[in-house]
Short mmCIF file of C-alpha atoms (C1' of nucleotides) in Angstrom, two decimals:
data_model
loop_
_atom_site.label_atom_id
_atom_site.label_comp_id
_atom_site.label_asym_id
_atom_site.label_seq_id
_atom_site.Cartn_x
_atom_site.Cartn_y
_atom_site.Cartn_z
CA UNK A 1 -47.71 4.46 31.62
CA UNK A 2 -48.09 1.33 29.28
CA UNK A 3 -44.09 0.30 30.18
CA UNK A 4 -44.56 -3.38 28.88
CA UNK A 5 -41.32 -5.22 27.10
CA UNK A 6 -42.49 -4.59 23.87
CA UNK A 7 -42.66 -1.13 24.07
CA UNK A 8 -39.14 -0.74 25.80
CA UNK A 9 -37.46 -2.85 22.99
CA UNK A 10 -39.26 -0.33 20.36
CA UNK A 11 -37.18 2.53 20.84
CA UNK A 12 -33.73 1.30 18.44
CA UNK A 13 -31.50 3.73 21.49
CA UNK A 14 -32.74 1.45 23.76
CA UNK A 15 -31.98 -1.55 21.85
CA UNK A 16 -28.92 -0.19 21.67
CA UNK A 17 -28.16 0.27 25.13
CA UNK A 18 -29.53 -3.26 25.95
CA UNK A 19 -26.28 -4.52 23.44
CA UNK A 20 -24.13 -2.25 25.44
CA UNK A 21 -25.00 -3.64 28.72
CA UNK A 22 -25.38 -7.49 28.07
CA UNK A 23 -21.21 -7.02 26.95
CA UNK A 24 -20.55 -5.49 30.24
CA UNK A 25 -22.38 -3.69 33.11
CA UNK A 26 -21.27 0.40 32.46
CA UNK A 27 -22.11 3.53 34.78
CA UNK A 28 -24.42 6.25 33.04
CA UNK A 29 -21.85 8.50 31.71
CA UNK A 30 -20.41 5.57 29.87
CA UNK A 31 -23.67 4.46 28.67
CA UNK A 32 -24.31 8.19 27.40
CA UNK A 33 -21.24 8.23 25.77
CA UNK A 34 -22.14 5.82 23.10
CA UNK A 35 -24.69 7.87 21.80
CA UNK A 36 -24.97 11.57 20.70
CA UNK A 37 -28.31 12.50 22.64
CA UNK A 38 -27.91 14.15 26.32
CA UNK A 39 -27.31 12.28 29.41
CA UNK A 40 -30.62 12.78 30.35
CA UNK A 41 -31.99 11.71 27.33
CA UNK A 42 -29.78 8.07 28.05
CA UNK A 43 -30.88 8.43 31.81
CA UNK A 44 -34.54 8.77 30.68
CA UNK A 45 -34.19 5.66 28.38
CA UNK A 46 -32.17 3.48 31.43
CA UNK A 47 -35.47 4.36 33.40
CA UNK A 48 -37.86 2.71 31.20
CA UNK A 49 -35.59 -0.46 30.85
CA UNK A 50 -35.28 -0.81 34.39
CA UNK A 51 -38.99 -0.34 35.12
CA UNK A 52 -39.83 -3.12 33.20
CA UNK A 53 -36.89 -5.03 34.38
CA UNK A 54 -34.20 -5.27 31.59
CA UNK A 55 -31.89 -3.38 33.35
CA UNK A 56 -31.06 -3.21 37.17
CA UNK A 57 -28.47 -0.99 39.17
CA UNK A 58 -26.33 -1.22 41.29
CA UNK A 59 -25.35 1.86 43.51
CA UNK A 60 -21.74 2.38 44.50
CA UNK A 61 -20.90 5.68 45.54
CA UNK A 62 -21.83 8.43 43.54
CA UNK A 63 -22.13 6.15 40.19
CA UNK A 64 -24.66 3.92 39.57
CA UNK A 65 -23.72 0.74 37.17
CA UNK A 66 -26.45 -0.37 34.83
CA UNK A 67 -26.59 -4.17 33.92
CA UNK A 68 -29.01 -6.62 31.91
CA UNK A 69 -31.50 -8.52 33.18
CA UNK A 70 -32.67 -10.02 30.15
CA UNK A 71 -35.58 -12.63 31.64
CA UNK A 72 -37.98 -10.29 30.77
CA UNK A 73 -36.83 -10.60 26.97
CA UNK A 74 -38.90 -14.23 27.04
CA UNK A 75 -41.76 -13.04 27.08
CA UNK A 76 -40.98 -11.76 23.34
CA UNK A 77 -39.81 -14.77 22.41
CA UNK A 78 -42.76 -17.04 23.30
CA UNK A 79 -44.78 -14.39 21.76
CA UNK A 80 -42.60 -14.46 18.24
CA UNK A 81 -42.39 -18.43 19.00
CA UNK A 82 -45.84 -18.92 18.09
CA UNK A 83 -45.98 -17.32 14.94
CA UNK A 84 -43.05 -19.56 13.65
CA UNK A 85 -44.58 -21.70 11.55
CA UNK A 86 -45.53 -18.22 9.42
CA UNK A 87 -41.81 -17.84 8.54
CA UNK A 88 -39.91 -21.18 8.38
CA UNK A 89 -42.57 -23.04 6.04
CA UNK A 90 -43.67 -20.19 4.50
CA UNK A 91 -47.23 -20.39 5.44
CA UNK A 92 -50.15 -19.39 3.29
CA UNK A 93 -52.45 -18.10 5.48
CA UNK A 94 -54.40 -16.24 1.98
CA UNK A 95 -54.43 -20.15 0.16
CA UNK A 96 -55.83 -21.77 2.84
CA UNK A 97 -58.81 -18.65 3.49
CA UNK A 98 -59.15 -19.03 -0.32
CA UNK A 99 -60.84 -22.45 0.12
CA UNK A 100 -62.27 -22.10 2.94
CA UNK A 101 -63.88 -18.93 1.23
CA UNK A 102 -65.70 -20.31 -1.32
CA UNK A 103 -67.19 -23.46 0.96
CA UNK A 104 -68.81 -20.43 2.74
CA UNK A 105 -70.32 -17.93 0.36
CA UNK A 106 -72.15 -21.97 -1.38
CA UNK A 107 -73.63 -22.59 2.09
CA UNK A 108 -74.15 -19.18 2.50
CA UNK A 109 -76.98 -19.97 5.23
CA UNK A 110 -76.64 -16.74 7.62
CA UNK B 1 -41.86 7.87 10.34
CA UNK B 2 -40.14 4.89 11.81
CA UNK B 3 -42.31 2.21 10.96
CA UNK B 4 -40.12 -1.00 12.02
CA UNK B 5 -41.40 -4.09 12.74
CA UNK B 6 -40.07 -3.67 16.58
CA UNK B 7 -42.47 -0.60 17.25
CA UNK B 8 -45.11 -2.13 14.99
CA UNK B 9 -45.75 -4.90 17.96
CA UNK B 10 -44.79 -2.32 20.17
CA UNK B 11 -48.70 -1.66 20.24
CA UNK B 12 -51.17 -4.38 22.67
CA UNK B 13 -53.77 -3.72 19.68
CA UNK B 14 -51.55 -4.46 17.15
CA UNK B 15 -50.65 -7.56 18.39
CA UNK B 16 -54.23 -8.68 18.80
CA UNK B 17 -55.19 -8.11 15.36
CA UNK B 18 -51.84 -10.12 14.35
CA UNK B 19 -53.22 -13.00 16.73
CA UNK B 20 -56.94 -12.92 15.02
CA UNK B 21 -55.42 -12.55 11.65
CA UNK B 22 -52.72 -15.40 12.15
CA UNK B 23 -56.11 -17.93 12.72
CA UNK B 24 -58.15 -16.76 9.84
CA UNK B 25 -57.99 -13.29 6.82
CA UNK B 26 -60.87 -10.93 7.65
CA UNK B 27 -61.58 -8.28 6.21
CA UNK B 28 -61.68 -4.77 7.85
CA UNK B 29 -64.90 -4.57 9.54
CA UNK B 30 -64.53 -7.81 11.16
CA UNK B 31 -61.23 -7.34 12.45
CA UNK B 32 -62.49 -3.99 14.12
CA UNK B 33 -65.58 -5.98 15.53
CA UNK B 34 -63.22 -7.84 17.78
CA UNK B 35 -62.32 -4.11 19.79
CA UNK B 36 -63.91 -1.40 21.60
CA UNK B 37 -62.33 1.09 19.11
CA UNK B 38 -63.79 2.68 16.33
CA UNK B 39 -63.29 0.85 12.86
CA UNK B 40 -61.01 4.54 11.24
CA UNK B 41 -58.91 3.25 14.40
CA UNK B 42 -58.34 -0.18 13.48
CA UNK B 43 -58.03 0.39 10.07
CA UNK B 44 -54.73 2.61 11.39
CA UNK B 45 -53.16 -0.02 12.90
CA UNK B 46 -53.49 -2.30 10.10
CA UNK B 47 -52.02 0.27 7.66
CA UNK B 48 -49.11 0.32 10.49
CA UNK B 49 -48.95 -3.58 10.09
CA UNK B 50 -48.94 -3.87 6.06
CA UNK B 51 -46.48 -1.14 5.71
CA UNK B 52 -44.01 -3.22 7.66
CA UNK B 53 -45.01 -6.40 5.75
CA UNK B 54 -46.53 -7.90 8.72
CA UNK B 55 -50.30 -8.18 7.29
CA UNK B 56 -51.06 -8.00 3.82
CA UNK B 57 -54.47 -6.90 1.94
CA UNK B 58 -56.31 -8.65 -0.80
CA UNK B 59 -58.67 -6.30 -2.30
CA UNK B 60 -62.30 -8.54 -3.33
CA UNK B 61 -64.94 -6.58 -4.21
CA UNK B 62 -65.60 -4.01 -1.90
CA UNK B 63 -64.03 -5.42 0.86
CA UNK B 64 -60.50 -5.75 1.70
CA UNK B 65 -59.42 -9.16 3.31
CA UNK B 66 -56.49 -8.78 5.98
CA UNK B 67 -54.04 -11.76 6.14
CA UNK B 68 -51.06 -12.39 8.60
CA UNK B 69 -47.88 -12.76 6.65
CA UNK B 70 -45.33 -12.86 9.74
CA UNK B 71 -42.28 -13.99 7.93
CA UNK B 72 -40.84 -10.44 9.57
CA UNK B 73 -41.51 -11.55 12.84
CA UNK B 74 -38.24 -13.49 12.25
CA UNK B 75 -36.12 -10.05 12.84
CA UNK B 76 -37.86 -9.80 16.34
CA UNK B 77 -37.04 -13.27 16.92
CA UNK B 78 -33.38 -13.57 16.05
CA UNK B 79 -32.59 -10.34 18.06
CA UNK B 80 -34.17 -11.76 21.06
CA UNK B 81 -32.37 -15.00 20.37
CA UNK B 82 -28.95 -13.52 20.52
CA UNK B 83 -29.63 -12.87 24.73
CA UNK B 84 -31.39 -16.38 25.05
CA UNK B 85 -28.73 -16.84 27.54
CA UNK B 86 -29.58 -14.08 29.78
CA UNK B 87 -32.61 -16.24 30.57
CA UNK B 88 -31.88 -19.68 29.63
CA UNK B 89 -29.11 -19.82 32.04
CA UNK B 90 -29.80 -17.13 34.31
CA UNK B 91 -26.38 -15.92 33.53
CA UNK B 92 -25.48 -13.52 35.98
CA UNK B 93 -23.75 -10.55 33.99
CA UNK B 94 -23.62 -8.17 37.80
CA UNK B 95 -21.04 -11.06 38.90
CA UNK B 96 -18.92 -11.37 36.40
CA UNK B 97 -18.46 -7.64 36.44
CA UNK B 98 -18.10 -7.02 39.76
CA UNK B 99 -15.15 -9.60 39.79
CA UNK B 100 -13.84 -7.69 37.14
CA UNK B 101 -14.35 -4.56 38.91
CA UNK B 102 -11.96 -5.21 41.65
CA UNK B 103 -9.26 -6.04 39.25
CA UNK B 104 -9.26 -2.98 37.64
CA UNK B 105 -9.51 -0.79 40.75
CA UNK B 106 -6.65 -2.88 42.33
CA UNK B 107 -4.29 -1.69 39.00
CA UNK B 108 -6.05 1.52 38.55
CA UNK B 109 -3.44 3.03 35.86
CA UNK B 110 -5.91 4.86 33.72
"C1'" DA C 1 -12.28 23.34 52.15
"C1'" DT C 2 -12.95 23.63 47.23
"C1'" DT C 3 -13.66 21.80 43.07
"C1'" DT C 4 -14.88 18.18 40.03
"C1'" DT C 5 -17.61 14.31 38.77
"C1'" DG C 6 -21.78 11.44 38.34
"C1'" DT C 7 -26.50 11.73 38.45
"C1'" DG C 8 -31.47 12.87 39.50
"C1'" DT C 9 -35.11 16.06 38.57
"C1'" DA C 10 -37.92 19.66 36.81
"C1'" DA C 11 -39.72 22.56 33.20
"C1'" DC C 12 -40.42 22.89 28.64
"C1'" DC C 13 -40.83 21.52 23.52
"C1'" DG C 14 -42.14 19.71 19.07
"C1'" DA C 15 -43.47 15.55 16.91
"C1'" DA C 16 -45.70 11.24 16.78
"C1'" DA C 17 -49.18 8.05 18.56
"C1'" DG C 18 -53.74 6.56 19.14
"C1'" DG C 19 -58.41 7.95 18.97
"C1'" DT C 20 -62.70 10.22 17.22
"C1'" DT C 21 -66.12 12.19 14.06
"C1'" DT C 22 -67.44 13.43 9.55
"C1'" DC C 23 -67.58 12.98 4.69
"C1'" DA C 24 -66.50 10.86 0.13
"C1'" DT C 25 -66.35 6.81 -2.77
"C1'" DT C 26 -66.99 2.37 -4.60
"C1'" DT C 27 -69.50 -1.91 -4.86
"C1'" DA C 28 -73.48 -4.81 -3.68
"C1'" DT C 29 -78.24 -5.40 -3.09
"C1'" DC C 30 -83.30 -4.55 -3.45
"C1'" DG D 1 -81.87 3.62 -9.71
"C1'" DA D 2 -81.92 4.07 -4.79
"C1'" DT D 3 -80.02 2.26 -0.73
"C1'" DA D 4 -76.92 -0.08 2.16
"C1'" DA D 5 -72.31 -1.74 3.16
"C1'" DA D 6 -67.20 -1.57 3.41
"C1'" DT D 7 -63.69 1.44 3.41
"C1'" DG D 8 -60.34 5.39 2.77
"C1'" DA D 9 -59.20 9.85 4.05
"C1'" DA D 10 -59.20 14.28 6.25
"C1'" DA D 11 -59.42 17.28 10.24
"C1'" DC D 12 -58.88 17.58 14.88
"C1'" DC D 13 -57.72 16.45 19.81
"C1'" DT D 14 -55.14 14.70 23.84
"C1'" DT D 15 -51.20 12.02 25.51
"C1'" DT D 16 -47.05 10.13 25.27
"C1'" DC D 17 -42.38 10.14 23.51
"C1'" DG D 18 -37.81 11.44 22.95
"C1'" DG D 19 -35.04 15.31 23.63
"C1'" DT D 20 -33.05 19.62 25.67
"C1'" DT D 21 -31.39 22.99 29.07
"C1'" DA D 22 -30.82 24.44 33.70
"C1'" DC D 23 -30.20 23.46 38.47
"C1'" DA D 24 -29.44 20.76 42.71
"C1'" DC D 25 -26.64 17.61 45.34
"C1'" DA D 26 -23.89 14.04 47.18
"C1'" DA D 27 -19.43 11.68 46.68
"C1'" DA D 28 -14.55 11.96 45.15
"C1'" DA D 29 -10.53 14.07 44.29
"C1'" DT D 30 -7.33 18.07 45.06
#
DNA sequence: ATTTTGTGTAACCGAAAGGTTTCATTTATC
DNA sequence: GATAAATGAAACCTTTCGGTTACACAAAAT
């Protein structure tokens, strides 16, 4: 079982549920009601968010309210964070290889 | 096939190869030098990455150089963004509710 | 006490993911 | 021209994924 972030933020239900839960904490049922797959199928997904922390419960009685915990949701930002430059100016990775390129195959020395 | 740029860095792998090709293009075999895996592998997971726009491929000769072009990366980033205050402020969503909570069970009509 | 409600769990399924090996093809190189 | 290099593509395999149905059980509500 991989069960990193970026794997539980792959699935677009989970995503989905995530949304749900940062408005307001809801039980299962409620959660399962938003969506047209079984409860299981919505219990299964609540699973993998909690185990890698996005979601947390909270017994009381018989239902079990399911909240965010987005901290772990950094981690994808500092990871996207890095790569910024490629998408605000537009970086040409290819132009700058291009020079580069042709330095190497003159010197061509092993 | 789902193909979005969310499950496309879903994969550890995947987001190697988007770290190597972010420094420098390389073409196929040299990307697949830098893993354990066999080159048909890697060659997978780059197909994954250019059909979500994530790494593009300039054909030269008989090889194919790989380069990052990450400007989708901005998706991933602006969704995260929208819960920076989950964990910039360590906003505590299970509060809130459960002050909420006891309002509603104290008026209870439906 | 009985029944309803909210959930967990288990067994099972088909499809997709991630890998591998093998073979074909195109482009350089000797 | 023969050979080596860089890849694509196909066939196949094992796991994981996302879902389902069926059943069990404790907590509430009647």
């Amino acid at each position: 079982m991989r069960r990193d972030v970026f794997q539980a933020i792959a699935d677009p239900t989970r995503r989905e549920i995530i949304h749900l839960l940062a408005a307001k904490p809801l039980n299962l049922n409620a959660v399962a009601e938003n969506f047209d797959i079984s409860r299981p199928a919505v219990s299964k997904h609540i699973r993998i968010l909690t185990e890698c922390g996005l979601v947390a419960i909270r017994q009381q009685g018989r239902e079990r309210f399911c909240y965010a915990e987005l901290q772990a949701l950094k981690q994808v930002a500092e990871w996207t964070d890095q790569y910024r430059a490629f998408w605000n100016k537009k970086l040409d990775a290819l132009g700058a290889f291009l020079g580069k390129e042709e330095q190497a195959s003159r010197k061509k020395k092993k």
